PDB file of C-alpha atoms and ligand atoms in Angstrom:
ATOM      1  CA  MET A1401      -0.364  72.351  41.124  1.00 78.00           C
ATOM      2  CA  ILE A1402       0.409  74.343  37.939  1.00 84.00           C
ATOM      3  CA  ALA A1403       4.312  73.115  37.826  1.00 85.00           C
ATOM      4  CA  ASP A1404       5.261  76.113  34.918  1.00 91.00           C
ATOM      5  CA  PRO A1405       3.177  79.453  35.699  1.00 92.00           C
ATOM      6  CA  ALA A1406       4.899  80.996  32.607  1.00 95.00           C
ATOM      7  CA  ALA A1407       3.112  78.439  30.085  1.00 95.00           C
ATOM      8  CA  PHE A1408       0.050  78.137  32.397  1.00 92.00           C
ATOM      9  CA  ILE A1409       0.178  82.454  31.771  1.00 94.00           C
ATOM     10  CA  ARG A1410       0.425  82.049  28.153  1.00 95.00           C
ATOM     11  CA  ALA A1411      -2.186  79.425  27.490  1.00 92.00           C
ATOM     12  CA  ASN A1412      -4.676  81.262  29.363  1.00 92.00           C
ATOM     13  CA  THR A1413      -4.836  85.068  28.814  1.00 95.00           C
ATOM     14  CA  ARG A1414      -4.457  86.653  25.162  1.00 95.00           C
ATOM     15  CA  LEU A1415      -1.973  89.763  24.874  1.00 97.00           C
ATOM     16  CA  LEU A1416      -4.186  92.130  24.220  1.00 97.00           C
ATOM     17  CA  PRO A1417      -4.033  96.128  24.573  1.00 98.00           C
ATOM     18  CA  VAL A1418      -5.175  97.845  27.972  1.00 98.00           C
ATOM     19  CA  PRO A1419      -8.099  99.794  26.688  1.00 97.00           C
ATOM     20  CA  HIS A1420      -7.402 102.949  28.590  1.00 98.00           C
ATOM     21  CA  ALA A1421      -3.334 102.278  28.103  1.00 98.00           C
ATOM     22  CA  PRO A1422      -3.175 101.033  24.480  1.00 98.00           C
ATOM     23  CA  GLU A1423       0.441 101.633  24.037  1.00 98.00           C
ATOM     24  CA  ILE A1424       0.710  98.685  26.816  1.00 98.00           C
ATOM     25  CA  ARG A1425      -0.087  95.653  26.311  1.00 98.00           C
ATOM     26  CA  LEU A1426      -0.607  92.732  28.939  1.00 98.00           C
ATOM     27  CA  HIS A1427      -1.614  89.575  28.712  1.00 97.00           C
ATOM     28  CA  LEU A1428      -4.577  89.671  30.628  1.00 96.00           C
ATOM     29  CA  ALA A1429      -7.717  86.817  30.905  1.00 93.00           C
ATOM     30  CA  ASP A1430     -10.911  87.830  28.725  1.00 87.00           C
ATOM     31  CA  GLU A1431     -14.127  86.171  27.230  1.00 82.00           C
ATOM     32  CA  ALA A1432     -12.122  83.616  24.548  1.00 77.00           C
ATOM     33  CA  THR A1433      -9.867  82.128  27.548  1.00 80.00           C
ATOM     34  CA  ALA A1434     -10.788  79.517  30.086  1.00 78.00           C
ATOM     35  CA  LEU A1435      -8.658  81.697  32.530  1.00 83.00           C
ATOM     36  CA  TRP A1436     -12.221  83.536  32.288  1.00 78.00           C
ATOM     37  CA  GLU A1437     -14.462  80.868  32.624  1.00 79.00           C
ATOM     38  CA  LYS A1438     -13.354  78.730  36.071  1.00 83.00           C
ATOM     39  CA  THR A1439     -14.690  79.883  39.259  1.00 82.00           C
ATOM     40  CA  GLU A1440     -12.959  80.395  42.204  1.00 83.00           C
ATOM     41  CA  GLU A1441     -13.490  76.611  43.511  1.00 86.00           C
ATOM     42  CA  GLU A1442     -12.197  74.983  40.320  1.00 87.00           C
ATOM     43  CA  LEU A1443      -9.298  78.058  40.720  1.00 87.00           C
ATOM     44  CA  GLY A1444      -8.570  76.329  44.013  1.00 87.00           C
ATOM     45  CA  ALA A1445      -8.428  73.255  43.193  1.00 88.00           C
ATOM     46  CA  LEU A1446      -5.256  73.971  40.445  1.00 84.00           C
ATOM     47  CA  GLY A1447      -4.072  75.846  43.466  1.00 83.00           C
ATOM     48  CA  LEU A1448      -4.608  78.985  42.049  1.00 85.00           C
ATOM     49  CA  PRO A1449      -4.980  81.794  44.012  1.00 86.00           C
ATOM     50  CA  PRO A1450      -7.822  84.837  42.792  1.00 88.00           C
ATOM     51  CA  PRO A1451      -6.197  85.450  39.308  1.00 93.00           C
ATOM     52  CA  TYR A1452      -5.623  89.572  39.694  1.00 94.00           C
ATOM     53  CA  TRP A1453      -2.491  88.914  37.866  1.00 96.00           C
ATOM     54  CA  ALA A1454      -4.660  88.241  34.808  1.00 95.00           C
ATOM     55  CA  PHE A1455      -6.973  91.517  34.593  1.00 95.00           C
ATOM     56  CA  ALA A1456      -5.846  95.547  34.692  1.00 97.00           C
ATOM     57  CA  TRP A1457      -7.750  96.636  37.202  1.00 97.00           C
ATOM     58  CA  ALA A1458      -9.577  99.839  36.870  1.00 97.00           C
ATOM     59  CA  GLY A1459      -7.489 101.862  39.739  1.00 98.00           C
ATOM     60  CA  GLY A1460      -4.181 100.371  37.178  1.00 98.00           C
ATOM     61  CA  GLN A1461      -5.856 101.917  34.253  1.00 98.00           C
ATOM     62  CA  ALA A1462      -6.684 105.252  35.633  1.00 98.00           C
ATOM     63  CA  LEU A1463      -3.097 105.369  37.682  1.00 98.00           C
ATOM     64  CA  ALA A1464      -1.129 103.976  34.454  1.00 99.00           C
ATOM     65  CA  ARG A1465      -3.147 106.543  32.338  1.00 98.00           C
ATOM     66  CA  HIS A1466      -2.380 109.592  34.258  1.00 98.00           C
ATOM     67  CA  ILE A1467       1.201 108.541  34.922  1.00 98.00           C
ATOM     68  CA  LEU A1468       1.749 108.772  30.948  1.00 98.00           C
ATOM     69  CA  ASP A1469      -0.203 111.769  30.316  1.00 98.00           C
ATOM     70  CA  ARG A1470       2.183 113.281  32.432  1.00 98.00           C
ATOM     71  CA  PRO A1471       5.514 112.014  32.559  1.00 98.00           C
ATOM     72  CA  ALA A1472       7.265 114.373  34.950  1.00 98.00           C
ATOM     73  CA  ILE A1473       6.266 112.608  37.823  1.00 98.00           C
ATOM     74  CA  VAL A1474       8.507 109.992  37.350  1.00 98.00           C
ATOM     75  CA  ARG A1475      10.463 111.045  34.610  1.00 98.00           C
ATOM     76  CA  GLY A1476      14.037 110.236  36.007  1.00 98.00           C
ATOM     77  CA  LYS A1477      13.229 108.701  39.996  1.00 98.00           C
ATOM     78  CA  ARG A1478      12.794 105.768  41.043  1.00 98.00           C
ATOM     79  CA  VAL A1479       9.584 103.948  41.737  1.00 98.00           C
ATOM     80  CA  LEU A1480       7.393 102.006  43.327  1.00 98.00           C
ATOM     81  CA  ASP A1481       4.965  99.892  42.119  1.00 98.00           C
ATOM     82  CA  PHE A1482       3.024  98.323  45.209  1.00 98.00           C
ATOM     83  CA  ALA A1483       0.701  94.813  44.512  1.00 98.00           C
ATOM     84  CA  SER A1484       1.663  95.285  40.676  1.00 98.00           C
ATOM     85  CA  GLY A1485      -0.483  92.369  39.644  1.00 98.00           C
ATOM     86  CA  SER A1486       0.036  92.142  36.175  1.00 98.00           C
ATOM     87  CA  GLY A1487       3.415  95.258  36.142  1.00 98.00           C
ATOM     88  CA  LEU A1488       0.103  97.636  34.910  1.00 98.00           C
ATOM     89  CA  VAL A1489       1.383 100.501  36.375  1.00 99.00           C
ATOM     90  CA  ALA A1490       5.582  99.523  36.702  1.00 99.00           C
ATOM     91  CA  ILE A1491       5.347  99.337  33.172  1.00 98.00           C
ATOM     92  CA  ALA A1492       3.747 102.198  32.725  1.00 99.00           C
ATOM     93  CA  ALA A1493       6.467 104.460  34.654  1.00 98.00           C
ATOM     94  CA  MET A1494       9.193 103.073  32.819  1.00 98.00           C
ATOM     95  CA  GLN A1495       7.814 103.871  29.270  1.00 98.00           C
ATOM     96  CA  ALA A1496       7.388 107.674  30.699  1.00 98.00           C
ATOM     97  CA  GLY A1497      10.850 107.833  31.536  1.00 98.00           C
ATOM     98  CA  ALA A1498      11.495 106.708  35.601  1.00 98.00           C
ATOM     99  CA  SER A1499      15.198 105.599  36.337  1.00 98.00           C
ATOM    100  CA  ARG A1500      14.811 102.762  38.309  1.00 98.00           C
ATOM    101  CA  VAL A1501      10.868 100.542  38.407  1.00 98.00           C
ATOM    102  CA  ALA A1502      10.013  98.025  40.942  1.00 98.00           C
ATOM    103  CA  ALA A1503       7.286  96.215  40.966  1.00 98.00           C
ATOM    104  CA  THR A1504       6.450  94.103  44.501  1.00 98.00           C
ATOM    105  CA  GLU A1505       3.826  91.433  44.797  1.00 98.00           C
ATOM    106  CA  ILE A1506       2.958  87.941  46.990  1.00 97.00           C
ATOM    107  CA  ASP A1507       1.655  85.952  44.461  1.00 95.00           C
ATOM    108  CA  GLY A1508       4.313  83.911  42.798  1.00 94.00           C
ATOM    109  CA  PHE A1509       1.913  83.796  39.376  1.00 95.00           C
ATOM    110  CA  ALA A1510       1.678  87.623  38.959  1.00 97.00           C
ATOM    111  CA  LEU A1511       6.098  87.948  39.903  1.00 98.00           C
ATOM    112  CA  THR A1512       5.789  86.099  36.735  1.00 97.00           C
ATOM    113  CA  ALA A1513       3.183  87.326  35.337  1.00 98.00           C
ATOM    114  CA  ILE A1514       4.730  90.230  35.625  1.00 98.00           C
ATOM    115  CA  GLU A1515       7.889  89.190  34.130  1.00 98.00           C
ATOM    116  CA  ILE A1516       6.587  88.158  31.205  1.00 98.00           C
ATOM    117  CA  ASN A1517       4.432  91.568  30.945  1.00 98.00           C
ATOM    118  CA  ALA A1518       7.441  93.335  31.120  1.00 98.00           C
ATOM    119  CA  VAL A1519       8.990  92.043  28.569  1.00 98.00           C
ATOM    120  CA  ALA A1520       6.270  91.994  25.935  1.00 98.00           C
ATOM    121  CA  ASN A1521       6.590  95.871  26.149  1.00 98.00           C
ATOM    122  CA  GLY A1522      10.535  95.374  25.562  1.00 98.00           C
ATOM    123  CA  ILE A1523      10.904  96.832  29.428  1.00 96.00           C
ATOM    124  CA  VAL A1524      12.751  96.076  32.141  1.00 96.00           C
ATOM    125  CA  LEU A1525      11.606  96.015  35.924  1.00 98.00           C
ATOM    126  CA  GLU A1526      12.714  95.070  39.192  1.00 98.00           C
ATOM    127  CA  ILE A1527      10.121  92.372  40.677  1.00 98.00           C
ATOM    128  CA  LEU A1528      10.401  92.578  44.639  1.00 97.00           C
ATOM    129  CA  SER A1529       8.555  89.073  46.347  1.00 97.00           C
ATOM    130  CA  GLY A1530       7.378  88.907  49.330  1.00 95.00           C
ATOM    131  CA  ASP A1531       4.870  91.189  51.683  1.00 97.00           C
ATOM    132  CA  VAL A1532       6.733  94.744  51.843  1.00 96.00           C
ATOM    133  CA  LEU A1533       4.281  96.034  54.349  1.00 97.00           C
ATOM    134  CA  GLU A1534       6.436  94.246  57.143  1.00 96.00           C
ATOM    135  CA  ARG A1535       8.786  96.915  56.659  1.00 92.00           C
ATOM    136  CA  PRO A1536       8.579 100.906  56.023  1.00 88.00           C
ATOM    137  CA  VAL A1537       9.560 101.925  52.849  1.00 90.00           C
ATOM    138  CA  ASP A1538      13.746 103.113  52.761  1.00 93.00           C
ATOM    139  CA  PRO A1539      13.066 106.841  51.592  1.00 93.00           C
ATOM    140  CA  ALA A1540      16.718 106.569  50.295  1.00 95.00           C
ATOM    141  CA  ALA A1541      15.895 103.696  47.591  1.00 96.00           C
ATOM    142  CA  TRP A1542      12.167 105.128  46.248  1.00 97.00           C
ATOM    143  CA  ASP A1543      10.568 108.876  45.131  1.00 98.00           C
ATOM    144  CA  VAL A1544       7.639 107.645  43.723  1.00 98.00           C
ATOM    145  CA  VAL A1545       5.240 104.892  45.057  1.00 98.00           C
ATOM    146  CA  LEU A1546       2.378 103.546  42.921  1.00 98.00           C
ATOM    147  CA  ALA A1547      -0.318 101.900  43.941  1.00 98.00           C
ATOM    148  CA  GLY A1548      -3.188 100.262  41.249  1.00 98.00           C
ATOM    149  CA  ASP A1549      -6.239  99.022  43.170  1.00 98.00           C
ATOM    150  CA  VAL A1550      -5.675  98.340  46.651  1.00 98.00           C
ATOM    151  CA  CYS A1551      -8.216  98.961  48.666  1.00 97.00           C
ATOM    152  CA  TYR A1552     -10.895  96.093  47.954  1.00 94.00           C
ATOM    153  CA  GLU A1553     -10.418  94.277  51.325  1.00 95.00           C
ATOM    154  CA  ARG A1554     -10.575  95.562  54.663  1.00 96.00           C
ATOM    155  CA  PRO A1555      -7.935  94.102  56.128  1.00 96.00           C
ATOM    156  CA  MET A1556      -5.575  95.403  53.345  1.00 95.00           C
ATOM    157  CA  ALA A1557      -6.574  98.811  52.663  1.00 97.00           C
ATOM    158  CA  GLU A1558      -6.224  98.954  56.329  1.00 96.00           C
ATOM    159  CA  ARG A1559      -2.178  97.785  56.381  1.00 97.00           C
ATOM    160  CA  VAL A1560      -1.877  99.514  52.862  1.00 97.00           C
ATOM    161  CA  ILE A1561      -2.936 103.076  54.301  1.00 96.00           C
ATOM    162  CA  LEU A1562      -0.889 102.943  57.398  1.00 96.00           C
ATOM    163  CA  TRP A1563       2.121 101.912  55.400  1.00 97.00           C
ATOM    164  CA  LEU A1564       1.732 104.819  52.675  1.00 97.00           C
ATOM    165  CA  GLU A1565       1.192 107.123  55.240  1.00 96.00           C
ATOM    166  CA  ALA A1566       4.433 106.112  56.376  1.00 96.00           C
ATOM    167  CA  ALA A1567       5.918 106.991  53.043  1.00 96.00           C
ATOM    168  CA  ALA A1568       4.294 110.301  52.776  1.00 97.00           C
ATOM    169  CA  ALA A1569       6.039 111.316  56.108  1.00 96.00           C
ATOM    170  CA  ALA A1570       9.410 110.047  54.759  1.00 96.00           C
ATOM    171  CA  GLY A1571       8.915 112.380  52.122  1.00 96.00           C
ATOM    172  CA  ILE A1572       8.584 110.236  49.635  1.00 97.00           C
ATOM    173  CA  GLU A1573       5.144 111.082  46.613  1.00 98.00           C
ATOM    174  CA  VAL A1574       2.429 108.518  47.291  1.00 98.00           C
ATOM    175  CA  LEU A1575      -0.652 107.920  44.106  1.00 98.00           C
ATOM    176  CA  LEU A1576      -3.278 106.087  44.275  1.00 98.00           C
ATOM    177  CA  GLY A1577      -5.694 104.532  41.415  1.00 98.00           C
ATOM    178  CA  ASP A1578      -9.041 103.577  42.525  1.00 98.00           C
ATOM    179  CA  PRO A1579     -12.861 103.508  41.175  1.00 97.00           C
ATOM    180  CA  GLY A1580     -14.099 104.180  44.608  1.00 95.00           C
ATOM    181  CA  ARG A1581     -13.745 100.450  46.658  1.00 96.00           C
ATOM    182  CA  SER A1582     -15.246 100.534  49.832  1.00 95.00           C
ATOM    183  CA  TYR A1583     -11.885 100.754  52.173  1.00 96.00           C
ATOM    184  CA  LEU A1584     -10.249 103.741  50.647  1.00 96.00           C
ATOM    185  CA  PRO A1585     -10.552 106.741  53.260  1.00 94.00           C
ATOM    186  CA  LYS A1586     -11.027 109.654  50.516  1.00 93.00           C
ATOM    187  CA  HIS A1587     -10.778 111.882  53.440  1.00 91.00           C
ATOM    188  CA  ARG A1588      -7.065 111.604  53.760  1.00 90.00           C
ATOM    189  CA  LEU A1589      -6.517 111.888  49.969  1.00 97.00           C
ATOM    190  CA  GLU A1590      -6.659 114.219  47.539  1.00 97.00           C
ATOM    191  CA  ARG A1591      -8.475 113.552  43.976  1.00 98.00           C
ATOM    192  CA  LEU A1592      -5.995 115.007  41.528  1.00 98.00           C
ATOM    193  CA  ALA A1593      -7.585 113.450  38.378  1.00 98.00           C
ATOM    194  CA  GLU A1594     -10.697 111.551  36.991  1.00 98.00           C
ATOM    195  CA  TYR A1595     -11.000 109.209  34.116  1.00 98.00           C
ATOM    196  CA  SER A1596     -13.645 107.162  32.944  1.00 98.00           C
ATOM    197  CA  VAL A1597     -12.243 103.510  32.191  1.00 98.00           C
ATOM    198  CA  PRO A1598     -13.258 100.849  30.357  1.00 96.00           C
ATOM    199  CA  THR A1599     -13.436  98.182  32.800  1.00 92.00           C
ATOM    200  CA  THR A1600     -15.914  94.750  32.526  1.00 84.00           C
ATOM    201  CA  ARG A1601     -19.016  93.076  33.480  1.00 80.00           C
ATOM    202  CA  ALA A1602     -17.688  90.363  34.186  1.00 77.00           C
ATOM    203  CA  LEU A1603     -15.442  91.920  37.554  1.00 83.00           C
ATOM    204  CA  GLU A1604     -17.222  95.079  38.094  1.00 87.00           C
ATOM    205  CA  ASP A1605     -21.275  96.041  38.250  1.00 82.00           C
ATOM    206  CA  ALA A1606     -19.876  98.630  34.916  1.00 89.00           C
ATOM    207  CA  GLU A1607     -18.203  98.305  31.978  1.00 93.00           C
ATOM    208  CA  ILE A1608     -17.140 102.008  32.104  1.00 96.00           C
ATOM    209  CA  LYS A1609     -15.856 103.275  35.914  1.00 97.00           C
ATOM    210  CA  ARG A1610     -15.870 106.568  37.197  1.00 97.00           C
ATOM    211  CA  THR A1611     -11.592 105.909  38.317  1.00 98.00           C
ATOM    212  CA  SER A1612      -9.977 109.077  40.356  1.00 98.00           C
ATOM    213  CA  VAL A1613      -6.593 108.856  40.901  1.00 98.00           C
ATOM    214  CA  TRP A1614      -5.852 110.247  44.050  1.00 98.00           C
ATOM    215  CA  ALA A1615      -2.735 111.847  45.835  1.00 98.00           C
ATOM    216  CA  LEU A1616      -1.818 111.747  50.232  1.00 97.00           C
ATOM    217  CA  ARG A1617      -0.105 113.758  51.738  1.00 89.00           C
ATOM    218  CA  ALA A1618       1.835 113.850  54.467  1.00 86.00           C
ATOM    219  CA  ARG A1619      -0.146 114.566  57.681  1.00 82.00           C
TER     220      ARG A1619
HETATM  221  C1  SAM B1992      -6.526  94.498  42.604  1.00 91.62           C
HETATM  222  S1  SAM B1992      -5.183  93.721  42.349  1.00 91.62           S
HETATM  223  C2  SAM B1992      -4.665  95.290  41.705  1.00 91.62           C
HETATM  224  C3  SAM B1992      -3.184  94.698  40.755  1.00 91.62           C
HETATM  225  C4  SAM B1992      -2.673  96.421  39.653  1.00 91.62           C
HETATM  226  N1  SAM B1992      -1.967  97.277  40.286  1.00 91.62           N
HETATM  227  C5  SAM B1992      -4.018  96.785  38.630  1.00 91.62           C
HETATM  228  O1  SAM B1992      -4.265  97.862  39.522  1.00 91.62           O
HETATM  229  O2  SAM B1992      -4.154  96.010  37.632  1.00 91.62           O
HETATM  230  C6  SAM B1992      -4.536  93.487  43.719  1.00 91.62           C
HETATM  231  C7  SAM B1992      -3.069  93.021  43.515  1.00 91.62           C
HETATM  232  O3  SAM B1992      -2.229  93.180  45.053  1.00 91.62           O
HETATM  233  C8  SAM B1992      -1.872  92.254  45.304  1.00 91.62           C
HETATM  234  N2  SAM B1992      -1.733  91.794  46.717  1.00 91.62           N
HETATM  235  C9  SAM B1992      -2.030  92.192  47.921  1.00 91.62           C
HETATM  236  N3  SAM B1992      -1.240  91.908  49.082  1.00 91.62           N
HETATM  237  C10 SAM B1992      -0.309  92.369  49.049  1.00 91.62           C
HETATM  238  C11 SAM B1992       1.202  92.870  49.347  1.00 91.62           C
HETATM  239  N4  SAM B1992       0.963  92.618  51.219  1.00 91.62           N
HETATM  240  N5  SAM B1992       2.306  93.307  48.593  1.00 91.62           N
HETATM  241  C12 SAM B1992       2.003  92.993  47.489  1.00 91.62           C
HETATM  242  N6  SAM B1992       1.295  92.947  47.140  1.00 91.62           N
HETATM  243  C13 SAM B1992      -0.221  92.770  47.209  1.00 91.62           C
HETATM  244  C14 SAM B1992      -2.323  90.881  44.864  1.00 91.62           C
HETATM  245  O4  SAM B1992      -1.968  90.016  44.676  1.00 91.62           O
HETATM  246  C15 SAM B1992      -2.861  91.033  44.101  1.00 91.62           C
HETATM  247  O5  SAM B1992      -2.408  90.895  42.702  1.00 91.62           O
END
């Protein structure tokens, strides 16, 4: 088991600009870091789930870019970044002028990575642990919910979309960033913008992923 997650993250990542949002720097795994090389079995032996927090996912990069270029979406608003991973989208929302941003994660290492990455960018975030999908989003607490790259597994995607639909029905603005993952319900979404996001062949099947930002409207 890893006794000091913050030390592990620092030792296995490099503080690098996000390719599609270089105004944000994150602790990321790349070819120069040991984490990049490790297989899922080796990580499992260390007690480490897949390190989603060590990558800036295409969906999160597109959503971060979208918000940074259109700060009015979040300016002065209370924002929840669901499944924050590295904290990328939450940091972008604070940089764009949100009044309050909370990042949610179920992975303990991600919670630590979000904290370290927020500090590296001079940002203060609220960090919420536990599964927020177990209760509805409180429309009295949040104006905007953001979700970067959350439709990569069917059971998770189904739960997330139901929860986001409930948020939209309660009057919350809901935006997703997604590069066309298998379980994205496109018929329920309105495409707002499309980006060419640099990614890596070790994670994806391409070096550039066409990635969209989508709005989920109330039915
Ligand atoms: C592909 S990563 C995306 C991370 C980030 N949003 C981005 O775009 O870079 C998906 C993340 O969802 C998190 N996750 C999965 N289920 C969750 C849940 N119920 N609540 C919060 N986070 C969750 C995982 O731990 C993982 O970090």
